[in-house]
Short mmCIF file of C-alpha atoms in Angstrom, two decimals:
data_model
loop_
_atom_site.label_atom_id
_atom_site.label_comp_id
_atom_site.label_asym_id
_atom_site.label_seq_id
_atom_site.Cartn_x
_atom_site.Cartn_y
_atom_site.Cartn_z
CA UNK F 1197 18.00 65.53 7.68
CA UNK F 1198 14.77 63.64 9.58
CA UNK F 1199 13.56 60.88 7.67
CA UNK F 1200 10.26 61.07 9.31
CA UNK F 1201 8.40 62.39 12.28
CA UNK F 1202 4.96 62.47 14.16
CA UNK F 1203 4.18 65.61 11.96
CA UNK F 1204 2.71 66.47 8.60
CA UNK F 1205 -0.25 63.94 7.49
CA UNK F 1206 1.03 63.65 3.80
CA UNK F 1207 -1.51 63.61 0.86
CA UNK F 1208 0.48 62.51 -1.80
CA UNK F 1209 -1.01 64.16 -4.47
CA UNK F 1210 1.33 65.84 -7.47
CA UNK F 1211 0.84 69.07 -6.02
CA UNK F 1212 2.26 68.12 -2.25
CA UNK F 1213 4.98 65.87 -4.14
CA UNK F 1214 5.55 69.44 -5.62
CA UNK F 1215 6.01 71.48 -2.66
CA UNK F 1216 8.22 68.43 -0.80
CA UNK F 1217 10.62 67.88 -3.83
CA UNK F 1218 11.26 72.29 -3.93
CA UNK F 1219 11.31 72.31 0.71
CA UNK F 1220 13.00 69.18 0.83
CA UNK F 1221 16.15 70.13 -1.46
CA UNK F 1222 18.00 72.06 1.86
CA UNK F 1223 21.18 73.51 1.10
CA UNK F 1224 22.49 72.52 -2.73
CA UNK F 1225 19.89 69.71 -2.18
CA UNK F 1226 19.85 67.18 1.07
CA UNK F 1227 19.27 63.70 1.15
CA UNK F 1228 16.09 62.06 2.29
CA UNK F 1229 17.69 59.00 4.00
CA UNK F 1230 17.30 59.69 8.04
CA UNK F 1231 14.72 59.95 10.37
CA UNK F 1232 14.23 60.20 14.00
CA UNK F 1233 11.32 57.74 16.29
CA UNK F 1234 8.75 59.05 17.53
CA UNK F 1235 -10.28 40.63 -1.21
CA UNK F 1236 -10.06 38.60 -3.11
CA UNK F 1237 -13.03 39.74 -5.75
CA UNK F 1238 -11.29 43.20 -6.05
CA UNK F 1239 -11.34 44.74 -9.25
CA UNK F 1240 -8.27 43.93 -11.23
CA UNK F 1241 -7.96 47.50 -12.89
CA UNK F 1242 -8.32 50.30 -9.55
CA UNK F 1243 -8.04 54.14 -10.09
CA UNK F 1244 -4.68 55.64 -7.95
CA UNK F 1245 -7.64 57.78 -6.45
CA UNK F 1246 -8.89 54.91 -5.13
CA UNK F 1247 -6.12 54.03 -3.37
CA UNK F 1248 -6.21 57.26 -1.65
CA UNK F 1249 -9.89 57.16 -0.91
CA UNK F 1250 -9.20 53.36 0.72
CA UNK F 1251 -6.53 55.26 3.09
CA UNK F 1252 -8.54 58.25 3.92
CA UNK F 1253 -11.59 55.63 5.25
CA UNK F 1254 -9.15 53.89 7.38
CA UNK F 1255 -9.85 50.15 4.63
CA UNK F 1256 -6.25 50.40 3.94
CA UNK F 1257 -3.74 51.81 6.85
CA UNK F 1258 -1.07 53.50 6.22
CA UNK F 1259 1.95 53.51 8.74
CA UNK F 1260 4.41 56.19 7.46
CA UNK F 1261 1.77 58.83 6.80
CA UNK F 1262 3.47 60.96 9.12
CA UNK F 1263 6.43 62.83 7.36
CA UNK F 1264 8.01 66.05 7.76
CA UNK F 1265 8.77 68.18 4.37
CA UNK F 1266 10.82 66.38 2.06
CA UNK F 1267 11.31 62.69 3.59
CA UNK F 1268 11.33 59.56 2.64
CA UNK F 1269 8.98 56.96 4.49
CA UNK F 1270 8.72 53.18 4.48
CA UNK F 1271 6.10 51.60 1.66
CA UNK F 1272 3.92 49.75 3.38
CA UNK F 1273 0.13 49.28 3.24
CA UNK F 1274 -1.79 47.23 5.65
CA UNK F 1275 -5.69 45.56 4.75
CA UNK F 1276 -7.72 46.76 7.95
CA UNK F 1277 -10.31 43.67 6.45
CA UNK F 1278 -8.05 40.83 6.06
CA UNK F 1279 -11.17 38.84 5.59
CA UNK F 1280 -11.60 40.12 2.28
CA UNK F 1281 -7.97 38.43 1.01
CA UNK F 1282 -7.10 35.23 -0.24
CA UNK F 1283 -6.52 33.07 2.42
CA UNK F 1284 -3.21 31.38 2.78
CA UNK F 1285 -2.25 28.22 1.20
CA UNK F 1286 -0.84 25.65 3.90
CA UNK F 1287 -2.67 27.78 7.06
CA UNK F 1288 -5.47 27.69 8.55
CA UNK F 1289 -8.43 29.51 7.72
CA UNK F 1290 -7.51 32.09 10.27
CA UNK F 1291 -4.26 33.14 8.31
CA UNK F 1292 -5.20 35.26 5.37
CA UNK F 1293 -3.20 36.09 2.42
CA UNK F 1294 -0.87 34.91 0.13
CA UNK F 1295 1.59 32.96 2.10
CA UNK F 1296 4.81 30.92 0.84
CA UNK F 1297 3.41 28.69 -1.30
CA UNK F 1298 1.14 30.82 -2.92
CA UNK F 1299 4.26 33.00 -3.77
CA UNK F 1300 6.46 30.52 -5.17
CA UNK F 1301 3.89 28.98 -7.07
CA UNK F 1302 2.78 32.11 -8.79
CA UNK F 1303 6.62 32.97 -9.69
CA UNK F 1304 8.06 29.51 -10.37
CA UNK F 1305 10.25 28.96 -7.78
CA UNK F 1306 8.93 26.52 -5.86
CA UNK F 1307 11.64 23.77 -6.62
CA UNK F 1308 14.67 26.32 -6.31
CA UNK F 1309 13.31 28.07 -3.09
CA UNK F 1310 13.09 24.44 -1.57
CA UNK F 1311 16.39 22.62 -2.82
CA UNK F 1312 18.84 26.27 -3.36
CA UNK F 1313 21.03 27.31 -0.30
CA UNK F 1314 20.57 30.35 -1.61
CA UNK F 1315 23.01 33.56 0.04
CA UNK F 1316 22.28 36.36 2.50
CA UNK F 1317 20.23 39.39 2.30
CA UNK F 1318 20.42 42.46 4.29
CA UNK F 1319 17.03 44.48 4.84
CA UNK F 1320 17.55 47.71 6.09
CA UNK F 1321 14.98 49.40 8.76
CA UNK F 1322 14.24 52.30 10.58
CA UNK F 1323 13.89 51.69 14.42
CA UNK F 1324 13.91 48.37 16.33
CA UNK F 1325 11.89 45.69 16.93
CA UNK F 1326 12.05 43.58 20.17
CA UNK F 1327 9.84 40.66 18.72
CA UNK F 1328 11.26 40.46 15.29
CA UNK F 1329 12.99 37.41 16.01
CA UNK F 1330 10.11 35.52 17.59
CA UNK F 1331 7.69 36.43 15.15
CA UNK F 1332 9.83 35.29 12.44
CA UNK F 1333 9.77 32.08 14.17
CA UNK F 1334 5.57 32.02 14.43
CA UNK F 1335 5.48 32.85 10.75
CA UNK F 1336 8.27 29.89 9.69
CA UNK F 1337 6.42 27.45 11.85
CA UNK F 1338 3.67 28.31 10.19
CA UNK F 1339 4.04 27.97 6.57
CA UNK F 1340 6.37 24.59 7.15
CA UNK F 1341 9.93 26.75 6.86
CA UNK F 1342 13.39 25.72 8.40
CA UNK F 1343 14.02 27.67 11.49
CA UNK F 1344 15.88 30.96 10.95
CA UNK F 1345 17.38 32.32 14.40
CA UNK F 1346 20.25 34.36 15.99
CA UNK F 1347 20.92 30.85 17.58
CA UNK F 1348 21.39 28.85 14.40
CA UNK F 1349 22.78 32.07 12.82
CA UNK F 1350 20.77 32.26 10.19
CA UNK F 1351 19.19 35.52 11.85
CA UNK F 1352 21.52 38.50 12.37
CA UNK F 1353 19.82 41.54 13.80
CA UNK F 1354 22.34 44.78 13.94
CA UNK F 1355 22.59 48.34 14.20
CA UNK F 1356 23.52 51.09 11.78
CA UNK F 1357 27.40 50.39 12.71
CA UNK F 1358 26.66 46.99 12.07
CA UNK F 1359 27.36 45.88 15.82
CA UNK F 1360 25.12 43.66 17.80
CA UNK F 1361 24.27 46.53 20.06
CA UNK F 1362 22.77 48.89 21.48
CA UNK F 1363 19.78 48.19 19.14
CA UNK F 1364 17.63 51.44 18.04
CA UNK F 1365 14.46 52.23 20.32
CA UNK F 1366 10.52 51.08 18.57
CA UNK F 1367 9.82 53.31 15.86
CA UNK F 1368 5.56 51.81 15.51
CA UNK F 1369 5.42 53.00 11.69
CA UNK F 1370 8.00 50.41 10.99
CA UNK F 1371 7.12 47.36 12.99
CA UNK F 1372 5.15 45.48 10.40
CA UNK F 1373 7.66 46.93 7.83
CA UNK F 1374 10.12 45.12 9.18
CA UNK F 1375 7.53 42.01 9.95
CA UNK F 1376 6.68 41.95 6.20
CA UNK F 1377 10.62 42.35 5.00
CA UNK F 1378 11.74 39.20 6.83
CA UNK F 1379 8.70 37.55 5.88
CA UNK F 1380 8.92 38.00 2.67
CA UNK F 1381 12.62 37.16 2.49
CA UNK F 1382 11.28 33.70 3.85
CA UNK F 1383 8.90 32.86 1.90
CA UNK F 1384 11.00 33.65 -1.45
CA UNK F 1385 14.54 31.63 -0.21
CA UNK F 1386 13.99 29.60 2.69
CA UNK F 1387 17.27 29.07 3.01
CA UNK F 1388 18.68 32.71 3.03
CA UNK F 1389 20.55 33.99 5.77
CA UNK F 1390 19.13 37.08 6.72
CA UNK F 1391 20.52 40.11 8.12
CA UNK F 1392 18.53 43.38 9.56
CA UNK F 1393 20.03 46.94 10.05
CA UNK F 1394 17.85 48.28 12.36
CA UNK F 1395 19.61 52.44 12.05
CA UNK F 1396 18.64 55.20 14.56
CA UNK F 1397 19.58 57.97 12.84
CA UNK F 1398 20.18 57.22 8.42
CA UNK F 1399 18.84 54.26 6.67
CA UNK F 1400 22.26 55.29 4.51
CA UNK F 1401 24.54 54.30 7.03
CA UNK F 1402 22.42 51.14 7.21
CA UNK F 1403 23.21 50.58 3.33
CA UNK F 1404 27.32 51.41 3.71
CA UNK F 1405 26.83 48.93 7.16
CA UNK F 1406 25.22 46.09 5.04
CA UNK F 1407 27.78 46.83 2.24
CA UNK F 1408 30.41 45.61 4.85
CA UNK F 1409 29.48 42.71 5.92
CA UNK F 1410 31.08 39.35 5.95
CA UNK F 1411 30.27 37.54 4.33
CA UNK F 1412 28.73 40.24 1.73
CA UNK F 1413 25.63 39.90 1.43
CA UNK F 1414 24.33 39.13 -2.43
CA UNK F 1415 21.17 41.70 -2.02
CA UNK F 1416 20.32 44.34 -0.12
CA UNK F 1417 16.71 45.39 0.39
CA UNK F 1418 15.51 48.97 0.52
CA UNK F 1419 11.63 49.44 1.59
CA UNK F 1420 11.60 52.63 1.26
CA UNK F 1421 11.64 55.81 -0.65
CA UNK F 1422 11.36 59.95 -0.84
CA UNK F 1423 11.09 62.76 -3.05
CA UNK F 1424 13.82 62.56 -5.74
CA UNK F 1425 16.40 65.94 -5.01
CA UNK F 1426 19.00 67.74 -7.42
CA UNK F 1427 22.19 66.15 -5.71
CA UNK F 1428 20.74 62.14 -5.22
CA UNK F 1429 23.79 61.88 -7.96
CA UNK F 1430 26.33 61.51 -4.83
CA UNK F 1431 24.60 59.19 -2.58
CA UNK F 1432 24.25 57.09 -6.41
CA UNK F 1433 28.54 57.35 -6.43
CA UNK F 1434 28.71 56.59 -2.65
CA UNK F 1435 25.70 54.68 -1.16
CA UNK F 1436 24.46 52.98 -4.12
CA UNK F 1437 27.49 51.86 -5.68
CA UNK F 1438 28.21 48.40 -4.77
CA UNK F 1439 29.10 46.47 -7.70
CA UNK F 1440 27.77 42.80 -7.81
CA UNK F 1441 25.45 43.17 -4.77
CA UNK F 1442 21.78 43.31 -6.24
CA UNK F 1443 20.29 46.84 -4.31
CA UNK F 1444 16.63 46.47 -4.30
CA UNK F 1445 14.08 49.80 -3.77
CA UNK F 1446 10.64 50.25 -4.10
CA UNK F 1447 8.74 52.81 -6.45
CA UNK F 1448 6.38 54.24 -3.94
CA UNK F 1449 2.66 53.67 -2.96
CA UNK F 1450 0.61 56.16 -4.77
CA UNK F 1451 0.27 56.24 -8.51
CA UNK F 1452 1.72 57.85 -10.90
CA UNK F 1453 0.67 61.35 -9.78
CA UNK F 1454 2.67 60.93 -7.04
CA UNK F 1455 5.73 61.25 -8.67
CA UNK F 1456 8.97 58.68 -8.72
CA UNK F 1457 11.08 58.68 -5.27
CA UNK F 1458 14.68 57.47 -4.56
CA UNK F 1459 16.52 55.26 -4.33
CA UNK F 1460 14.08 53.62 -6.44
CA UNK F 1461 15.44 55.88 -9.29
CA UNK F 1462 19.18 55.30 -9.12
CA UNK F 1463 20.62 53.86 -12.15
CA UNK F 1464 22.60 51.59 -9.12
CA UNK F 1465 18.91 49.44 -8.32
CA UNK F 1466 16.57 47.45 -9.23
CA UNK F 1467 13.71 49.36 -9.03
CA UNK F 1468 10.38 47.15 -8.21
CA UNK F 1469 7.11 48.29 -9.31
CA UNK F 1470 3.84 46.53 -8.15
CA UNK F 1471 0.73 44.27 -9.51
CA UNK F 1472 -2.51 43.05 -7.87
CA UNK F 1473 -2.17 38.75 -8.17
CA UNK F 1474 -5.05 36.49 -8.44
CA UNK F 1475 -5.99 33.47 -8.15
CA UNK F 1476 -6.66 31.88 -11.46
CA UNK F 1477 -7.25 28.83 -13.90
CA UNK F 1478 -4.82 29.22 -16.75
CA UNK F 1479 -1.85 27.55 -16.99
CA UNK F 1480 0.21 29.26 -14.75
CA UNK F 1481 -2.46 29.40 -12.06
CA UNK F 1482 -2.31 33.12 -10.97
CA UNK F 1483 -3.12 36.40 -13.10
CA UNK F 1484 -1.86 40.00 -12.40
CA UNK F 1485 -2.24 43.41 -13.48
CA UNK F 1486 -0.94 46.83 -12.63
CA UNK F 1487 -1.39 47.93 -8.94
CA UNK F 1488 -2.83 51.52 -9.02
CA UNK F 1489 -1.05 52.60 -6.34
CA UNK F 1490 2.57 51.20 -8.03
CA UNK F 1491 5.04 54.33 -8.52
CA UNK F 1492 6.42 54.94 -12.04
CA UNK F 1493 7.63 56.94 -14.35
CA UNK F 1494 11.12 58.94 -15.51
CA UNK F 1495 13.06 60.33 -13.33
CA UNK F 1496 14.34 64.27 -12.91
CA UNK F 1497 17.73 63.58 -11.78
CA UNK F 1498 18.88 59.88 -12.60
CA UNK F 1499 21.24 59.29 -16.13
CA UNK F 1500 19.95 56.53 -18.11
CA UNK F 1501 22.05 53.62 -17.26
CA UNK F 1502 23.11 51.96 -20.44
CA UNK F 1503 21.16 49.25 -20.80
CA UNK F 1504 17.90 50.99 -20.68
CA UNK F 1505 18.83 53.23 -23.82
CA UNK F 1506 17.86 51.40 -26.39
CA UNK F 1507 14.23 50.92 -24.75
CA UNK F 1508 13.92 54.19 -24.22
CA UNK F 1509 14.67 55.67 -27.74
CA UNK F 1510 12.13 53.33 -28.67
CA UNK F 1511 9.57 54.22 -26.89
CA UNK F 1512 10.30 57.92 -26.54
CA UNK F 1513 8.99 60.12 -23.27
CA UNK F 1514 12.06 59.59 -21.15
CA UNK F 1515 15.41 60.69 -20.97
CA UNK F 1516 16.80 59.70 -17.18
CA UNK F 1517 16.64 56.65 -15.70
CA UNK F 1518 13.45 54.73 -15.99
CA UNK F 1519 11.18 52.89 -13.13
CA UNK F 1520 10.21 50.14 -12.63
CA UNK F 1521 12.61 47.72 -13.75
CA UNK F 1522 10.47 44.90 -12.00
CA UNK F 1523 7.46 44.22 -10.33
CA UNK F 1524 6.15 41.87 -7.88
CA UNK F 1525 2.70 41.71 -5.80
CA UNK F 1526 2.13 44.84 -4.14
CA UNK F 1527 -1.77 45.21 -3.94
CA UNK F 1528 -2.75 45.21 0.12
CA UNK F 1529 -6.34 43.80 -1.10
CA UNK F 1530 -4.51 40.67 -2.31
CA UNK F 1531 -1.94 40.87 -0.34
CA UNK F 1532 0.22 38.39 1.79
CA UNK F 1533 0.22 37.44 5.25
CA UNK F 1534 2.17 38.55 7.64
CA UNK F 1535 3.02 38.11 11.73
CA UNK F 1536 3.48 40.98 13.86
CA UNK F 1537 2.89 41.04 17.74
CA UNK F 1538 4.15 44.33 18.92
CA UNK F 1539 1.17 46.91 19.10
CA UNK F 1540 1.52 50.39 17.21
CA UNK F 1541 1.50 50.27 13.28
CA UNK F 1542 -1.77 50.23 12.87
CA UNK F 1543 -3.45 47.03 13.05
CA UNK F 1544 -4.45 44.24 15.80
CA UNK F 1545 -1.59 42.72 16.87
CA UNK F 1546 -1.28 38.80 15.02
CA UNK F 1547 -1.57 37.50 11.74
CA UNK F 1548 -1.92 40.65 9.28
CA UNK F 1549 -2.02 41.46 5.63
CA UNK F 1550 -0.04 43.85 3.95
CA UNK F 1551 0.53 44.90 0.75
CA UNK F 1552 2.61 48.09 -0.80
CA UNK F 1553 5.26 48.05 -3.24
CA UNK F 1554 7.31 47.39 0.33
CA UNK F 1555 6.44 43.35 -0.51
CA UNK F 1556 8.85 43.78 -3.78
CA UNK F 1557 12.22 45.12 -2.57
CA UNK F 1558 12.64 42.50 -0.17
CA UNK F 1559 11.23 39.42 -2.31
CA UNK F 1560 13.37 40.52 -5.40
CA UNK F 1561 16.39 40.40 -2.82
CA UNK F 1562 15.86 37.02 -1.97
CA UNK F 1563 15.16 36.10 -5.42
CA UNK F 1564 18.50 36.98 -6.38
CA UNK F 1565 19.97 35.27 -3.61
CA UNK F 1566 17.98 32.52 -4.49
CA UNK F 1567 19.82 32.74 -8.28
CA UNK F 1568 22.89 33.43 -6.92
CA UNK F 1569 24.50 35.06 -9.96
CA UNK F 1570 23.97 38.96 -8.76
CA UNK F 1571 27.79 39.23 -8.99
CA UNK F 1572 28.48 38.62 -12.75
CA UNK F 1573 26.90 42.06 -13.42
CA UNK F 1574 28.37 45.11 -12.23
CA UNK F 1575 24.81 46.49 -11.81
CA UNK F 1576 22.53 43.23 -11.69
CA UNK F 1577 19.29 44.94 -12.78
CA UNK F 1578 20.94 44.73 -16.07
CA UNK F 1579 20.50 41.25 -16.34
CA UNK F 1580 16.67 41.29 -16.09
CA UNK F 1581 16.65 43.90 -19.08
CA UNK F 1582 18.82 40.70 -21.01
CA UNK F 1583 16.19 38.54 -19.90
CA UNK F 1584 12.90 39.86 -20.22
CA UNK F 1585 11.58 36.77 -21.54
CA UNK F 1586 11.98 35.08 -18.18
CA UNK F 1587 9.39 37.79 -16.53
CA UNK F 1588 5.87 37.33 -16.69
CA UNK F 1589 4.57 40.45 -19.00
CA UNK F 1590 2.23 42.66 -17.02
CA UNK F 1591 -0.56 43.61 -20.09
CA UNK F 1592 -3.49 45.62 -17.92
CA UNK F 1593 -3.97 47.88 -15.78
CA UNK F 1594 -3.01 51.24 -14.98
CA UNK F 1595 -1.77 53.69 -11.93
CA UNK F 1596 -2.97 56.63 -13.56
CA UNK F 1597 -3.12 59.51 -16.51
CA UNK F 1598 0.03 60.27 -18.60
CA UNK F 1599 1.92 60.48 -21.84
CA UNK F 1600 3.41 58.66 -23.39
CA UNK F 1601 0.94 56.05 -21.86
CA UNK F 1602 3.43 53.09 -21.32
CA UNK F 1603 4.77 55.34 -17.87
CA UNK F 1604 1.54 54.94 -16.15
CA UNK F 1605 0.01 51.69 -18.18
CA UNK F 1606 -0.09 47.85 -18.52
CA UNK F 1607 1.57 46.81 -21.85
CA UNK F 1608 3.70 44.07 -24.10
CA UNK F 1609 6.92 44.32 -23.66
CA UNK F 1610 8.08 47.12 -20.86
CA UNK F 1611 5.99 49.61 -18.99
CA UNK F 1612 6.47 51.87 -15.93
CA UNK F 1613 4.74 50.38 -13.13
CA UNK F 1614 5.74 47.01 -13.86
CA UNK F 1615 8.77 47.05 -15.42
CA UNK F 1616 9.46 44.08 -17.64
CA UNK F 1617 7.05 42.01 -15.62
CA UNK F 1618 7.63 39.56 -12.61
CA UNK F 1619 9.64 36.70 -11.50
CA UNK F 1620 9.01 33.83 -13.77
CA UNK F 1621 11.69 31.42 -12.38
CA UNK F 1622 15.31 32.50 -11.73
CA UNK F 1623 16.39 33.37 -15.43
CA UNK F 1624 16.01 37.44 -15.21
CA UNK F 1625 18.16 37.16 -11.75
#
């Protein structure tokens, strides 16, 4: 099946999520994994609406709006106004938002993510991306990080058979997708290795190619996401199932009306939800609440992994597998920066801002290679449900209407959009 195409404009609204989760099912239900080319002063609590509204007049863009029934899209959101976001610390004033030590700073890493060696993570992409490498290198430079290059081999760019080549041709929705993932994998562990499966045809043969790499890698980043299906249980036995390597997927874009997408809901991930982060003067220096447009909820066709059970007796509502498990920044308006110089997703070519709950997945990866200690749990997302205390607890906020209210709202202890919370140090990874 197509993971995407220059076809329907989706309005993800409960009713479309509707019709795509009954068209995109296919014959005893298809998977949704390929796909061919083709301000600061924000308010901290935003309706999901709103999020919508801020697509539809072209303040936020949206790169994978295009889908055909059913698939599964990258989760990305750019700020057409980057003026209106926090500007970068260590840039100049032309660089706007939050760059690497904004980021490491506002989740306590900033002494590990300079000293740790930290381990490899894979990002997987749709399409290529002829300038990747060289606007990593104008985004390091930037923001003071060691080089990271095919030359020095800390870089590793390969198709979907994990080969050097031939690489996939453009596809423009994914261009600052892929921007943002190595970025972000930068700015969280400077000293990852970092490896991108650029696939042509299934971002699931990207997942089984990262799976074999040597050396493994000890995360593996998923940006993306589409409408859950009835049989999502076999790609959770055969794609998912790498024990030890921390598989990271975003919750999706828009709100809780939306509905939850996979892989975000296999019980194999860490699912990462999204906040809105600000600039602050408490202790900690930075406040967050729940990013409307964060994806949550319970899933239809996910068990319960085990060490969710307990939570979810408690709280009642649920009875699959629960998302978010984590959260990180995912609000475009205070978003991060970004370099991307190829034309075509959207915004001027150069220093962008982006947002999504596309920022997360590839963050949390390198925050776990960062920790380094993915591989004592079978599924590692298990480890931050051990250690909620080492998350910072997400109280406010909300991506939308729904009962029992901790699926679509801020509270103590866990909630849907943001999990248990995000990164405070290493100690939940």
């Amino acid at each position: 099946m197509r993971f995407y195409g220059p076809g329907v404009r989706a309005a993800f609204t409960a009713v479309a999520i509707a019709v795509l989760a009954a068209g995109c099912a296919g014959p005893q239900g298809s998977s949704p994994a390929s796909f061919v080319s083709s301000p600061q002063g924000i308010a901290s609590v935003e309706s999901a609406a709103s999020v919508q509204e801020q697509i539809d007049n072209g303040s936020l863009i949206d790169p994978c709006h295009n889908l055909t029934f059913g698939q599964a899209r990258c989760m990305s959101l750019g700020l057409r106004n980057t003026a209106a976001a926090p500007q970068a610390k260590g840039a100049d004033a032309s660089v706007r938002g939050f760059g690497p030590a904004d980021l490491q700073a506002a989740y306590n890493i900033v002494n590990t993510a300079k000293n740790n060696p930290g381990g490899t993570v894979a990002v997987i992409e749709a399409g290529g991306n002829p300038k990747l490498e060289s606007d990593l290198k104008v985004y390091r430079k930037q923001f003071g990080l060691p080089p990271c290059t095919s030359v020095n081999k800390c870089l590793r760019i390969l198709n979907q058979r994990g080969s050097k080549g031939p690489l996939p041709p453009v596809e423009n929705s994914w261009l600052a997708e892929q921007s943002l993932d190595v970025d972000m994998v930068s700015a969280n562990c400077p000293n990852c290795k970092i490896v991108v499966i650029q696939c042509s045809t299934n971002l699931y043969t990207g997942i089984q190619a990262a799976s074999r790499l040597t050396p493994a890698p000890v995360a593996i980043s998923n940006s993306w996401g589409g409408a859950e299906y009835p049989n999502q249980y076999r790609a959770d036995l055969s794609i998912f199932n790498h024990p030890g390597v921390a598989i990271t997927a975003s919750t999706g874009d828009h709100g809780y009306s939306a509905g939850l997408i996979f892989p975000s809901t296999s019980p194999n991930v860490t699912a990462i939800g999204g906040t809105s982060l600000f600039k602050a003067t408490n202790s900690r220096g930075y406040t967050e609440s729940v990013w409307a447009g964060a994806g949550s909820g319970c899933s239809s066709y996910s068990k319960t992994p085990k060490w969710q059970k307990a939570t979810e007796q408690q709280l009642g509502g649920c009875s699959n597998k629960l998302a978010a498990d984590v959260s990180y920044i995912g609000n475009p308006n205070t978003g991060v920066a970004v370099y991307e110089s190829t034309p075509g997703d959207g915004l001027p070519p150069g220093w962008q801002v982006w947002g999504g709950t596309s920022t997360g997945a590839p963050a949390i990866a390198a925050i776990y290679a960062l920790a380094g200690d993915a591989s004592k749990f079978k599924i590692p997302a298990e480890k931050a449900w051990e250690n909620t205390g080492d998350l910072n607890d997400i109280t406010s906020g909300s991506n939308g209407t729904c009962s029992p209210d901790y699926l679509c709202t801020g509270e103590v202890g866990y909630d849907g959009p943001t999990g248990w919370g995000t990164p405070n140090g290493l100690g939940a990874f």
